[in-house]
PDB file of C-alpha atoms and ligand atoms in Angstrom:
ATOM      1  CA  MET A   1       2.182 -23.922  50.614  1.00 44.00           C
ATOM      2  CA  THR A   2       3.208 -21.136  48.229  1.00 49.00           C
ATOM      3  CA  PRO A   3       6.934 -21.366  47.369  1.00 55.00           C
ATOM      4  CA  PRO A   4       8.972 -18.326  48.443  1.00 58.00           C
ATOM      5  CA  PRO A   5       9.597 -15.710  45.735  1.00 56.00           C
ATOM      6  CA  PRO A   6      12.970 -16.091  43.943  1.00 55.00           C
ATOM      7  CA  SER A   7      15.784 -14.019  45.366  1.00 57.00           C
ATOM      8  CA  ALA A   8      17.061 -11.095  43.305  1.00 49.00           C
ATOM      9  CA  ASP A   9      19.984 -13.092  41.833  1.00 53.00           C
ATOM     10  CA  GLN A  10      17.595 -15.910  40.715  1.00 57.00           C
ATOM     11  CA  GLN A  11      15.219 -13.588  38.808  1.00 56.00           C
ATOM     12  CA  GLU A  12      15.315 -13.371  34.995  1.00 58.00           C
ATOM     13  CA  PRO A  13      16.423  -9.870  34.029  1.00 55.00           C
ATOM     14  CA  THR A  14      13.612  -7.868  32.361  1.00 53.00           C
ATOM     15  CA  PRO A  15      14.682  -7.376  28.723  1.00 52.00           C
ATOM     16  CA  ARG A  16      15.268  -3.713  27.962  1.00 51.00           C
ATOM     17  CA  VAL A  17      14.184  -2.276  24.613  1.00 51.00           C
ATOM     18  CA  ALA A  18      17.842  -1.488  23.920  1.00 56.00           C
ATOM     19  CA  ASP A  19      18.676  -5.242  24.131  1.00 66.00           C
ATOM     20  CA  THR A  20      16.084  -6.236  21.500  1.00 76.00           C
ATOM     21  CA  PRO A  21      17.559  -6.244  17.987  1.00 89.00           C
ATOM     22  CA  ARG A  22      15.970  -3.512  15.927  1.00 96.00           C
ATOM     23  CA  THR A  23      15.026  -3.903  12.276  1.00 97.00           C
ATOM     24  CA  SER A  24      17.066  -1.536  10.119  1.00 98.00           C
ATOM     25  CA  VAL A  25      14.980   0.387   7.595  1.00 98.00           C
ATOM     26  CA  GLY A  26      15.815   2.468   4.524  1.00 97.00           C
ATOM     27  CA  VAL A  27      13.296   4.861   2.980  1.00 97.00           C
ATOM     28  CA  LEU A  28      13.208   5.564  -0.775  1.00 97.00           C
ATOM     29  CA  GLY A  29      11.443   8.787  -1.715  1.00 97.00           C
ATOM     30  CA  ALA A  30      12.373  10.062   1.745  1.00 96.00           C
ATOM     31  CA  ARG A  31      11.772  13.737   0.920  1.00 96.00           C
ATOM     32  CA  GLY A  32       8.366  13.202  -0.658  1.00 97.00           C
ATOM     33  CA  ARG A  33       4.946  13.628   0.956  1.00 97.00           C
ATOM     34  CA  MET A  34       4.708   9.971   2.021  1.00 98.00           C
ATOM     35  CA  GLY A  35       8.439   9.429   2.539  1.00 98.00           C
ATOM     36  CA  THR A  36       8.597  12.298   5.041  1.00 97.00           C
ATOM     37  CA  GLU A  37       5.792  10.710   7.057  1.00 98.00           C
ATOM     38  CA  VAL A  38       7.444   7.257   6.907  1.00 98.00           C
ATOM     39  CA  VAL A  39      10.752   8.714   8.165  1.00 98.00           C
ATOM     40  CA  LYS A  40       8.891  10.220  11.152  1.00 98.00           C
ATOM     41  CA  ALA A  41       7.023   6.975  11.895  1.00 98.00           C
ATOM     42  CA  VAL A  42      10.130   4.755  11.659  1.00 98.00           C
ATOM     43  CA  THR A  43      12.146   7.168  13.814  1.00 98.00           C
ATOM     44  CA  ALA A  44       9.439   7.090  16.486  1.00 98.00           C
ATOM     45  CA  ALA A  45       9.193   3.261  16.535  1.00 98.00           C
ATOM     46  CA  GLU A  46      11.430   1.733  19.238  1.00 97.00           C
ATOM     47  CA  ASP A  47      11.832  -1.572  17.402  1.00 98.00           C
ATOM     48  CA  LEU A  48      12.942   0.045  14.114  1.00 98.00           C
ATOM     49  CA  GLU A  49      16.108   1.889  13.178  1.00 97.00           C
ATOM     50  CA  LEU A  50      16.237   4.341  10.284  1.00 97.00           C
ATOM     51  CA  VAL A  51      19.553   3.667   8.519  1.00 96.00           C
ATOM     52  CA  ALA A  52      19.098   5.308   5.105  1.00 96.00           C
ATOM     53  CA  MET A  53      17.017   8.063   3.521  1.00 96.00           C
ATOM     54  CA  ILE A  54      17.238   8.131  -0.274  1.00 96.00           C
ATOM     55  CA  ASP A  55      15.580  10.554  -2.660  1.00 95.00           C
ATOM     56  CA  SER A  56      16.161  11.211  -6.345  1.00 91.00           C
ATOM     57  CA  GLY A  57      19.753  12.130  -7.052  1.00 78.00           C
ATOM     58  CA  ASP A  58      21.009  10.122  -4.073  1.00 80.00           C
ATOM     59  CA  TRP A  59      22.859   6.882  -4.562  1.00 83.00           C
ATOM     60  CA  LEU A  60      20.743   3.761  -4.161  1.00 80.00           C
ATOM     61  CA  PHE A  61      23.811   1.788  -3.021  1.00 80.00           C
ATOM     62  CA  ASP A  62      23.588   3.715   0.259  1.00 87.00           C
ATOM     63  CA  VAL A  63      20.688   1.503   1.423  1.00 91.00           C
ATOM     64  CA  ALA A  64      22.802  -1.612   0.939  1.00 89.00           C
ATOM     65  CA  ASN A  65      25.919  -0.036   2.446  1.00 92.00           C
ATOM     66  CA  ALA A  66      23.892   1.124   5.445  1.00 94.00           C
ATOM     67  CA  GLY A  67      22.749  -2.461   6.076  1.00 95.00           C
ATOM     68  CA  ALA A  68      19.033  -1.894   5.541  1.00 97.00           C
ATOM     69  CA  GLN A  69      17.060  -5.097   6.132  1.00 98.00           C
ATOM     70  CA  VAL A  70      13.813  -3.568   4.868  1.00 98.00           C
ATOM     71  CA  VAL A  71      13.292  -0.769   2.352  1.00 98.00           C
ATOM     72  CA  VAL A  72      10.098   1.269   2.151  1.00 98.00           C
ATOM     73  CA  ASP A  73       9.423   2.718  -1.319  1.00 98.00           C
ATOM     74  CA  PHE A  74       7.159   5.704  -1.909  1.00 98.00           C
ATOM     75  CA  THR A  75       8.658   7.111  -5.116  1.00 97.00           C
ATOM     76  CA  ARG A  76       7.139   7.176  -8.589  1.00 96.00           C
ATOM     77  CA  PRO A  77       5.673   4.577 -10.948  1.00 95.00           C
ATOM     78  CA  ASP A  78       8.499   5.190 -13.481  1.00 95.00           C
ATOM     79  CA  VAL A  79      11.341   4.354 -11.055  1.00 96.00           C
ATOM     80  CA  VAL A  80       9.868   1.838  -8.631  1.00 97.00           C
ATOM     81  CA  MET A  81      10.698  -1.281 -10.681  1.00 98.00           C
ATOM     82  CA  ASP A  82      14.424  -0.407 -10.735  1.00 96.00           C
ATOM     83  CA  ASN A  83      14.319   0.149  -6.977  1.00 97.00           C
ATOM     84  CA  ILE A  84      12.697  -3.228  -6.299  1.00 98.00           C
ATOM     85  CA  ARG A  85      15.166  -4.982  -8.616  1.00 98.00           C
ATOM     86  CA  PHE A  86      18.082  -3.433  -6.747  1.00 96.00           C
ATOM     87  CA  CYS A  87      16.699  -4.449  -3.345  1.00 97.00           C
ATOM     88  CA  VAL A  88      15.885  -8.026  -4.372  1.00 98.00           C
ATOM     89  CA  ASP A  89      19.361  -8.417  -5.882  1.00 97.00           C
ATOM     90  CA  HIS A  90      20.838  -7.200  -2.574  1.00 96.00           C
ATOM     91  CA  ASP A  91      18.601  -9.439  -0.368  1.00 97.00           C
ATOM     92  CA  ILE A  92      16.668  -6.504   1.073  1.00 98.00           C
ATOM     93  CA  HIS A  93      12.954  -6.954   1.843  1.00 98.00           C
ATOM     94  CA  CYS A  94      10.670  -4.321   0.256  1.00 98.00           C
ATOM     95  CA  VAL A  95       7.507  -2.598   1.406  1.00 98.00           C
ATOM     96  CA  VAL A  96       6.181  -0.792  -1.655  1.00 98.00           C
ATOM     97  CA  GLY A  97       3.427   1.827  -1.594  1.00 98.00           C
ATOM     98  CA  THR A  98       4.237   3.360  -4.958  1.00 98.00           C
ATOM     99  CA  THR A  99       1.462   2.867  -7.502  1.00 96.00           C
ATOM    100  CA  GLY A 100       1.507   1.805 -11.155  1.00 93.00           C
ATOM    101  CA  PHE A 101       1.464  -1.991 -10.867  1.00 95.00           C
ATOM    102  CA  ASP A 102      -0.367  -4.059 -13.468  1.00 93.00           C
ATOM    103  CA  ALA A 103      -0.368  -7.849 -13.824  1.00 93.00           C
ATOM    104  CA  GLU A 104       2.770  -7.747 -16.001  1.00 97.00           C
ATOM    105  CA  ARG A 105       4.796  -5.773 -13.439  1.00 98.00           C
ATOM    106  CA  LEU A 106       3.650  -8.040 -10.617  1.00 98.00           C
ATOM    107  CA  ALA A 107       4.671 -11.114 -12.621  1.00 98.00           C
ATOM    108  CA  THR A 108       8.099  -9.569 -13.246  1.00 98.00           C
ATOM    109  CA  VAL A 109       8.680  -8.994  -9.518  1.00 98.00           C
ATOM    110  CA  ALA A 110       7.490 -12.524  -8.728  1.00 98.00           C
ATOM    111  CA  ALA A 111       9.982 -13.884 -11.288  1.00 98.00           C
ATOM    112  CA  TRP A 112      12.880 -11.947  -9.689  1.00 98.00           C
ATOM    113  CA  LEU A 113      11.915 -13.383  -6.313  1.00 98.00           C
ATOM    114  CA  GLU A 114      12.136 -16.960  -7.561  1.00 97.00           C
ATOM    115  CA  ALA A 115      15.924 -16.596  -7.458  1.00 96.00           C
ATOM    116  CA  LYS A 116      15.757 -15.194  -3.887  1.00 97.00           C
ATOM    117  CA  PRO A 117      13.525 -17.527  -1.850  1.00 96.00           C
ATOM    118  CA  ASP A 118      14.186 -15.719   1.466  1.00 97.00           C
ATOM    119  CA  VAL A 119      13.324 -12.208   0.277  1.00 98.00           C
ATOM    120  CA  GLY A 120       9.851 -10.714   0.741  1.00 98.00           C
ATOM    121  CA  VAL A 121       8.213  -7.924  -1.263  1.00 98.00           C
ATOM    122  CA  VAL A 122       4.818  -6.479  -0.409  1.00 98.00           C
ATOM    123  CA  ILE A 123       3.184  -4.160  -2.939  1.00 98.00           C
ATOM    124  CA  ALA A 124       0.157  -2.403  -1.478  1.00 98.00           C
ATOM    125  CA  PRO A 125      -1.968   0.144  -3.353  1.00 96.00           C
ATOM    126  CA  ASN A 126      -3.200   1.458   0.000  1.00 97.00           C
ATOM    127  CA  PHE A 127      -1.926   1.061   3.590  1.00 98.00           C
ATOM    128  CA  GLY A 128      -4.929   2.806   5.194  1.00 98.00           C
ATOM    129  CA  ILE A 129      -7.024   0.453   7.319  1.00 97.00           C
ATOM    130  CA  GLY A 130     -10.262   2.254   6.416  1.00 98.00           C
ATOM    131  CA  ALA A 131      -9.445   2.130   2.717  1.00 98.00           C
ATOM    132  CA  LEU A 132      -8.796  -1.623   2.933  1.00 98.00           C
ATOM    133  CA  LEU A 133     -12.112  -2.125   4.699  1.00 98.00           C
ATOM    134  CA  LEU A 134     -13.881  -0.050   2.031  1.00 98.00           C
ATOM    135  CA  MET A 135     -12.420  -2.328  -0.662  1.00 98.00           C
ATOM    136  CA  LYS A 136     -13.584  -5.389   1.229  1.00 98.00           C
ATOM    137  CA  PHE A 137     -17.090  -4.017   1.769  1.00 98.00           C
ATOM    138  CA  ALA A 138     -17.343  -3.054  -1.910  1.00 98.00           C
ATOM    139  CA  GLN A 139     -16.266  -6.535  -2.979  1.00 98.00           C
ATOM    140  CA  GLU A 140     -18.881  -8.040  -0.658  1.00 98.00           C
ATOM    141  CA  ALA A 141     -21.736  -5.760  -1.785  1.00 98.00           C
ATOM    142  CA  ALA A 142     -21.033  -5.736  -5.537  1.00 98.00           C
ATOM    143  CA  ARG A 143     -23.014  -8.875  -6.399  1.00 98.00           C
ATOM    144  CA  PHE A 144     -26.265  -7.340  -5.082  1.00 98.00           C
ATOM    145  CA  PHE A 145     -26.252  -4.242  -7.363  1.00 98.00           C
ATOM    146  CA  PRO A 146     -26.692  -4.042 -11.148  1.00 98.00           C
ATOM    147  CA  SER A 147     -24.664  -0.785 -11.276  1.00 98.00           C
ATOM    148  CA  THR A 148     -21.318   0.123  -9.689  1.00 98.00           C
ATOM    149  CA  GLU A 149     -19.109   3.145 -10.407  1.00 98.00           C
ATOM    150  CA  ILE A 150     -16.072   4.478  -8.516  1.00 98.00           C
ATOM    151  CA  VAL A 151     -15.056   8.067  -7.839  1.00 98.00           C
ATOM    152  CA  GLU A 152     -11.574   8.719  -6.451  1.00 98.00           C
ATOM    153  CA  LEU A 153     -10.633  12.209  -5.269  1.00 98.00           C
ATOM    154  CA  HIS A 154      -7.051  13.348  -4.584  1.00 98.00           C
ATOM    155  CA  HIS A 155      -4.719  16.323  -4.106  1.00 98.00           C
ATOM    156  CA  PRO A 156      -3.725  17.952  -7.416  1.00 98.00           C
ATOM    157  CA  ASN A 157      -0.014  16.934  -7.148  1.00 97.00           C
ATOM    158  CA  LYS A 158      -0.783  13.270  -7.692  1.00 97.00           C
ATOM    159  CA  VAL A 159       0.975  12.098 -10.880  1.00 94.00           C
ATOM    160  CA  ASP A 160      -1.141   9.042 -11.750  1.00 95.00           C
ATOM    161  CA  ALA A 161      -4.836   8.608 -12.527  1.00 96.00           C
ATOM    162  CA  PRO A 162      -6.895   6.772 -11.654  1.00 97.00           C
ATOM    163  CA  SER A 163      -5.420   5.992  -8.236  1.00 97.00           C
ATOM    164  CA  GLY A 164      -3.913   2.565  -7.587  1.00 97.00           C
ATOM    165  CA  THR A 165      -6.559   2.047  -4.923  1.00 98.00           C
ATOM    166  CA  ALA A 166      -9.399   2.780  -7.355  1.00 98.00           C
ATOM    167  CA  VAL A 167      -7.959   0.398  -9.951  1.00 97.00           C
ATOM    168  CA  ARG A 168      -7.675  -2.376  -7.368  1.00 97.00           C
ATOM    169  CA  THR A 169     -11.169  -1.686  -6.032  1.00 98.00           C
ATOM    170  CA  ALA A 170     -12.567  -1.803  -9.574  1.00 98.00           C
ATOM    171  CA  ARG A 171     -10.842  -5.133 -10.236  1.00 97.00           C
ATOM    172  CA  LEU A 172     -12.204  -6.633  -7.010  1.00 97.00           C
ATOM    173  CA  VAL A 173     -15.713  -5.382  -7.832  1.00 98.00           C
ATOM    174  CA  ALA A 174     -15.436  -6.683 -11.411  1.00 98.00           C
ATOM    175  CA  GLU A 175     -14.346 -10.096 -10.136  1.00 98.00           C
ATOM    176  CA  ALA A 176     -17.316 -10.223  -7.735  1.00 98.00           C
ATOM    177  CA  ARG A 177     -19.702  -9.181 -10.511  1.00 98.00           C
ATOM    178  CA  ARG A 178     -18.339 -11.872 -12.850  1.00 98.00           C
ATOM    179  CA  ALA A 179     -18.613 -14.517 -10.123  1.00 98.00           C
ATOM    180  CA  ALA A 180     -22.259 -13.513  -9.607  1.00 98.00           C
ATOM    181  CA  GLY A 181     -22.947 -13.655 -13.360  1.00 98.00           C
ATOM    182  CA  LEU A 182     -23.938  -9.972 -13.539  1.00 98.00           C
ATOM    183  CA  PRO A 183     -24.103  -8.326 -16.980  1.00 98.00           C
ATOM    184  CA  PRO A 184     -22.320  -4.980 -17.574  1.00 96.00           C
ATOM    185  CA  SER A 185     -23.693  -2.018 -15.555  1.00 97.00           C
ATOM    186  CA  PRO A 186     -26.593  -0.565 -17.576  1.00 97.00           C
ATOM    187  CA  ASP A 187     -25.552   2.533 -19.561  1.00 97.00           C
ATOM    188  CA  ALA A 188     -27.459   3.905 -22.554  1.00 97.00           C
ATOM    189  CA  THR A 189     -24.871   6.606 -23.388  1.00 96.00           C
ATOM    190  CA  LEU A 190     -24.587   6.995 -27.153  1.00 95.00           C
ATOM    191  CA  ASP A 191     -22.695  10.252 -27.300  1.00 95.00           C
ATOM    192  CA  ALA A 192     -20.105  11.470 -24.778  1.00 95.00           C
ATOM    193  CA  LEU A 193     -17.171  13.862 -24.644  1.00 96.00           C
ATOM    194  CA  PRO A 194     -13.917  11.861 -24.249  1.00 96.00           C
ATOM    195  CA  GLY A 195     -13.445  11.020 -20.576  1.00 96.00           C
ATOM    196  CA  ALA A 196     -16.979  11.966 -19.551  1.00 97.00           C
ATOM    197  CA  ARG A 197     -17.777   8.416 -18.483  1.00 98.00           C
ATOM    198  CA  GLY A 198     -14.437   7.883 -16.746  1.00 98.00           C
ATOM    199  CA  ALA A 199     -11.867   5.142 -17.311  1.00 98.00           C
ATOM    200  CA  ASP A 200     -13.074   1.617 -17.973  1.00 97.00           C
ATOM    201  CA  VAL A 201     -11.372  -0.825 -15.568  1.00 97.00           C
ATOM    202  CA  GLU A 202     -12.624  -4.330 -16.365  1.00 97.00           C
ATOM    203  CA  GLY A 203     -16.078  -2.908 -17.105  1.00 97.00           C
ATOM    204  CA  VAL A 204     -16.254  -0.660 -14.016  1.00 98.00           C
ATOM    205  CA  ALA A 205     -16.237   3.114 -14.659  1.00 98.00           C
ATOM    206  CA  VAL A 206     -13.649   4.969 -12.544  1.00 98.00           C
ATOM    207  CA  HIS A 207     -13.742   8.769 -12.290  1.00 98.00           C
ATOM    208  CA  ALA A 208     -10.749  10.773 -10.999  1.00 98.00           C
ATOM    209  CA  VAL A 209     -11.103  14.197  -9.326  1.00 98.00           C
ATOM    210  CA  ARG A 210      -8.018  16.361  -8.554  1.00 98.00           C
ATOM    211  CA  LEU A 211      -8.789  19.189  -6.134  1.00 98.00           C
ATOM    212  CA  THR A 212      -6.761  21.557  -3.985  1.00 98.00           C
ATOM    213  CA  GLY A 213      -7.449  20.847  -0.312  1.00 98.00           C
ATOM    214  CA  LEU A 214      -7.960  17.096  -0.714  1.00 98.00           C
ATOM    215  CA  VAL A 215      -5.606  14.327   0.427  1.00 98.00           C
ATOM    216  CA  ALA A 216      -6.956  10.875  -0.606  1.00 98.00           C
ATOM    217  CA  HIS A 217     -10.627   9.901  -0.838  1.00 98.00           C
ATOM    218  CA  GLN A 218     -12.740   7.281  -2.566  1.00 98.00           C
ATOM    219  CA  GLU A 219     -16.435   6.590  -3.117  1.00 98.00           C
ATOM    220  CA  VAL A 220     -17.941   3.404  -4.454  1.00 98.00           C
ATOM    221  CA  LEU A 221     -21.498   3.989  -5.687  1.00 98.00           C
ATOM    222  CA  MET A 222     -23.810   1.052  -6.171  1.00 98.00           C
ATOM    223  CA  GLY A 223     -27.325   1.181  -7.558  1.00 98.00           C
ATOM    224  CA  ALA A 224     -30.334  -1.092  -7.761  1.00 98.00           C
ATOM    225  CA  PRO A 225     -33.949  -0.238  -8.688  1.00 98.00           C
ATOM    226  CA  GLY A 226     -35.167   2.306  -6.115  1.00 98.00           C
ATOM    227  CA  GLU A 227     -31.996   2.421  -3.967  1.00 98.00           C
ATOM    228  CA  THR A 228     -28.320   3.281  -3.911  1.00 98.00           C
ATOM    229  CA  LEU A 229     -25.496   2.366  -1.552  1.00 98.00           C
ATOM    230  CA  THR A 230     -22.511   4.727  -1.230  1.00 98.00           C
ATOM    231  CA  LEU A 231     -19.332   3.573   0.490  1.00 98.00           C
ATOM    232  CA  ARG A 232     -16.854   6.375   1.212  1.00 98.00           C
ATOM    233  CA  HIS A 233     -13.422   6.571   2.783  1.00 98.00           C
ATOM    234  CA  ASP A 234     -11.388   9.720   3.529  1.00 98.00           C
ATOM    235  CA  SER A 235      -7.698  10.018   4.386  1.00 98.00           C
ATOM    236  CA  TYR A 236      -7.387  13.561   5.767  1.00 98.00           C
ATOM    237  CA  ASP A 237      -3.747  13.101   6.782  1.00 98.00           C
ATOM    238  CA  ARG A 238      -0.927  10.851   5.541  1.00 98.00           C
ATOM    239  CA  ALA A 239      -0.509   9.666   9.141  1.00 97.00           C
ATOM    240  CA  SER A 240      -3.492   7.422   8.305  1.00 98.00           C
ATOM    241  CA  PHE A 241      -1.210   5.183   6.218  1.00 98.00           C
ATOM    242  CA  MET A 242       1.480   4.714   8.869  1.00 98.00           C
ATOM    243  CA  PRO A 243       0.035   1.877  11.015  1.00 98.00           C
ATOM    244  CA  GLY A 244      -0.248  -0.218   7.849  1.00 98.00           C
ATOM    245  CA  VAL A 245       3.256   0.696   6.669  1.00 98.00           C
ATOM    246  CA  LEU A 246       4.814  -0.181  10.050  1.00 98.00           C
ATOM    247  CA  LEU A 247       2.866  -3.442  10.206  1.00 98.00           C
ATOM    248  CA  ALA A 248       4.247  -4.413   6.793  1.00 98.00           C
ATOM    249  CA  VAL A 249       7.811  -3.419   7.782  1.00 98.00           C
ATOM    250  CA  ARG A 250       7.565  -5.630  10.882  1.00 98.00           C
ATOM    251  CA  GLN A 251       6.069  -8.618   9.026  1.00 97.00           C
ATOM    252  CA  ILE A 252       7.781  -8.693   5.641  1.00 98.00           C
ATOM    253  CA  GLY A 253      10.890 -10.463   6.959  1.00 97.00           C
ATOM    254  CA  SER A 254       8.785 -13.526   7.706  1.00 97.00           C
ATOM    255  CA  ARG A 255       6.726 -13.349   4.473  1.00 97.00           C
ATOM    256  CA  PRO A 256       9.023 -14.434   1.621  1.00 98.00           C
ATOM    257  CA  GLY A 257       7.820 -14.056  -1.964  1.00 98.00           C
ATOM    258  CA  LEU A 258       5.413 -11.502  -3.390  1.00 98.00           C
ATOM    259  CA  THR A 259       2.410 -10.283  -1.378  1.00 98.00           C
ATOM    260  CA  VAL A 260      -0.094  -7.919  -3.004  1.00 97.00           C
ATOM    261  CA  GLY A 261      -1.894  -5.743  -0.443  1.00 97.00           C
ATOM    262  CA  ILE A 262      -1.563  -5.992   3.333  1.00 98.00           C
ATOM    263  CA  GLU A 263      -4.977  -7.591   3.845  1.00 96.00           C
ATOM    264  CA  THR A 264      -3.448 -10.951   4.851  1.00 95.00           C
ATOM    265  CA  PHE A 265      -1.172  -9.212   7.394  1.00 95.00           C
ATOM    266  CA  LEU A 266      -4.344  -7.866   9.026  1.00 95.00           C
ATOM    267  CA  GLY A 267      -6.269 -11.129   8.822  1.00 94.00           C
ATOM    268  CA  LEU A 268      -8.796  -9.576   6.416  1.00 92.00           C
TER     269      LEU A 268
HETATM  270  N1  NAI B   1       0.076   2.719  -0.883  1.00 55.49           N
HETATM  271  C1  NAI B   1      -0.342   3.797  -0.215  1.00 55.49           C
HETATM  272  O1  NAI B   1      -0.993   3.685   0.854  1.00 55.49           O
HETATM  273  C2  NAI B   1      -0.022   5.148  -0.739  1.00 55.49           C
HETATM  274  C3  NAI B   1       0.634   5.246  -1.938  1.00 55.49           C
HETATM  275  N2  NAI B   1       1.001   6.461  -2.402  1.00 55.49           N
HETATM  276  C4  NAI B   1       1.777   6.449  -3.642  1.00 55.49           C
HETATM  277  O2  NAI B   1       3.144   6.680  -3.278  1.00 55.49           O
HETATM  278  C5  NAI B   1       3.815   7.334  -4.340  1.00 55.49           C
HETATM  279  C6  NAI B   1       4.470   8.597  -3.807  1.00 55.49           C
HETATM  280  O3  NAI B   1       3.483   9.518  -3.402  1.00 55.49           O
HETATM  281  P1  NAI B   1       3.891  10.935  -2.773  1.00 55.49           P
HETATM  282  O4  NAI B   1       4.717  10.730  -1.571  1.00 55.49           O
HETATM  283  O5  NAI B   1       2.631  11.702  -2.660  1.00 55.49           O
HETATM  284  O6  NAI B   1       4.766  11.535  -3.963  1.00 55.49           O
HETATM  285  P2  NAI B   1       5.918  12.656  -3.882  1.00 55.49           P
HETATM  286  O7  NAI B   1       6.095  13.148  -5.270  1.00 55.49           O
HETATM  287  O8  NAI B   1       5.614  13.628  -2.802  1.00 55.49           O
HETATM  288  O9  NAI B   1       7.213  11.822  -3.427  1.00 55.49           O
HETATM  289  C7  NAI B   1       7.963  11.001  -4.273  1.00 55.49           C
HETATM  290  C8  NAI B   1       9.425  11.215  -3.906  1.00 55.49           C
HETATM  291  O10 NAI B   1      10.203  10.229  -4.588  1.00 55.49           O
HETATM  292  C9  NAI B   1      11.406  10.854  -5.000  1.00 55.49           C
HETATM  293  N3  NAI B   1      12.017  10.066  -6.065  1.00 55.49           N
HETATM  294  C10 NAI B   1      11.776  10.085  -7.389  1.00 55.49           C
HETATM  295  N4  NAI B   1      12.571   9.201  -8.016  1.00 55.49           N
HETATM  296  C11 NAI B   1      13.309   8.592  -7.060  1.00 55.49           C
HETATM  297  C12 NAI B   1      14.299   7.563  -7.087  1.00 55.49           C
HETATM  298  N5  NAI B   1      14.697   6.995  -8.233  1.00 55.49           N
HETATM  299  N6  NAI B   1      14.835   7.149  -5.903  1.00 55.49           N
HETATM  300  C13 NAI B   1      14.470   7.710  -4.742  1.00 55.49           C
HETATM  301  N7  NAI B   1      13.536   8.703  -4.666  1.00 55.49           N
HETATM  302  C14 NAI B   1      12.963   9.122  -5.812  1.00 55.49           C
HETATM  303  C15 NAI B   1      10.973  12.258  -5.432  1.00 55.49           C
HETATM  304  O11 NAI B   1      12.067  13.166  -5.469  1.00 55.49           O
HETATM  305  C16 NAI B   1       9.973  12.593  -4.330  1.00 55.49           C
HETATM  306  O12 NAI B   1      10.583  13.228  -3.219  1.00 55.49           O
HETATM  307  C17 NAI B   1       2.762   7.565  -5.420  1.00 55.49           C
HETATM  308  O13 NAI B   1       2.802   6.506  -6.364  1.00 55.49           O
HETATM  309  C18 NAI B   1       1.459   7.516  -4.643  1.00 55.49           C
HETATM  310  O14 NAI B   1       0.366   7.167  -5.419  1.00 55.49           O
HETATM  311  C19 NAI B   1       0.702   7.609  -1.755  1.00 55.49           C
HETATM  312  C20 NAI B   1       0.007   7.577  -0.582  1.00 55.49           C
HETATM  313  C21 NAI B   1      -0.407   6.330   0.033  1.00 55.49           C
HETATM  314  O1  LIG B   2      -0.953   9.599  -4.393  1.00 55.49           O
HETATM  315  C1  LIG B   2      -1.629   9.511  -3.327  1.00 55.49           C
HETATM  316  O2  LIG B   2      -1.794  10.457  -2.562  1.00 55.49           O
HETATM  317  C2  LIG B   2      -2.231   8.212  -3.001  1.00 55.49           C
HETATM  318  N1  LIG B   2      -1.938   7.182  -3.728  1.00 55.49           N
HETATM  319  C3  LIG B   2      -2.404   5.863  -3.556  1.00 55.49           C
HETATM  320  C4  LIG B   2      -3.256   5.436  -4.733  1.00 55.49           C
HETATM  321  O3  LIG B   2      -2.971   5.849  -5.862  1.00 55.49           O
HETATM  322  O4  LIG B   2      -4.184   4.670  -4.534  1.00 55.49           O
HETATM  323  C5  LIG B   2      -3.072   5.652  -2.215  1.00 55.49           C
HETATM  324  C6  LIG B   2      -3.892   6.812  -1.740  1.00 55.49           C
HETATM  325  O5  LIG B   2      -5.019   6.914  -2.524  1.00 55.49           O
HETATM  326  C7  LIG B   2      -3.067   8.095  -1.770  1.00 55.49           C
END
């Protein structure tokens, strides 16, 4: 026989959103193109609370005073290291989208974190799901093609070139090419104007276009005798980065140490 349903005073109360502790978030670069979008996304998320918005000229101590548990940084390559140092020293987890990270910078952040075993920092050249998939597909395909070149295309206000995403894609492609024992991409150029063949990132040519009307776009071109494969991703709106940013904000508290890219958060 089915037992009778519990009476009203025996039932577990349904937890209300207001009862669930929210993660407090500070945004660095809050008045910038990405920061503005992050502020909107955090404000709209019921499980997150925006406690600090910092832009240049504001006092970084405000994020600590406001009790931020996680800081999101979309600032500039020349200031981001100081921001991370401050947050790690103050036991604040960091979600970093700012570009400009090479192996030396990553090693420096990892060294800071050794003294703070509970703090997590994720540094991601791109939070867009499509862009991450493009990188993965390029890495997978690279071993089949003698030639690979990358073209990244961005809005003209971008301060760095090539993009962090293009540099990471080139490194992943280069690693796959090395693992497959491929020689350098064939190129008979003897004479070229400076820059005509792009930047050389571990043997992969990367070309940067800056054009009014664009947001963030990337093509990976691969060639073999008689065929080419072109992989392309387009971010038409900075909203495209927000699901990845929010995922990282929600997960970083349980991911101590340094994580590069959000691929593992997505199971990629
Ligand atoms: N990982 C990703 O998915 C993405 C990364 N980015 C990267 O994010 C960075 C920012 O890009 P945008 O928002 O387009 O640039 P932006 O120039 O629009 O914004 C940067 C903001 O940071 C502020 N700022 C500068 N120094 C600061 C400091 N010391 N403390 C606090 N704020 C400071 C500036 O005043 C500005 O408002 C760039 O490195 C860009 O490449 C951009 C889009 C996506
Ligand atoms: O500055 C941008 O806009 C972007 N920066 C990141 C990069 O350099 O890869 C990510 C995306 O391309 C947009």
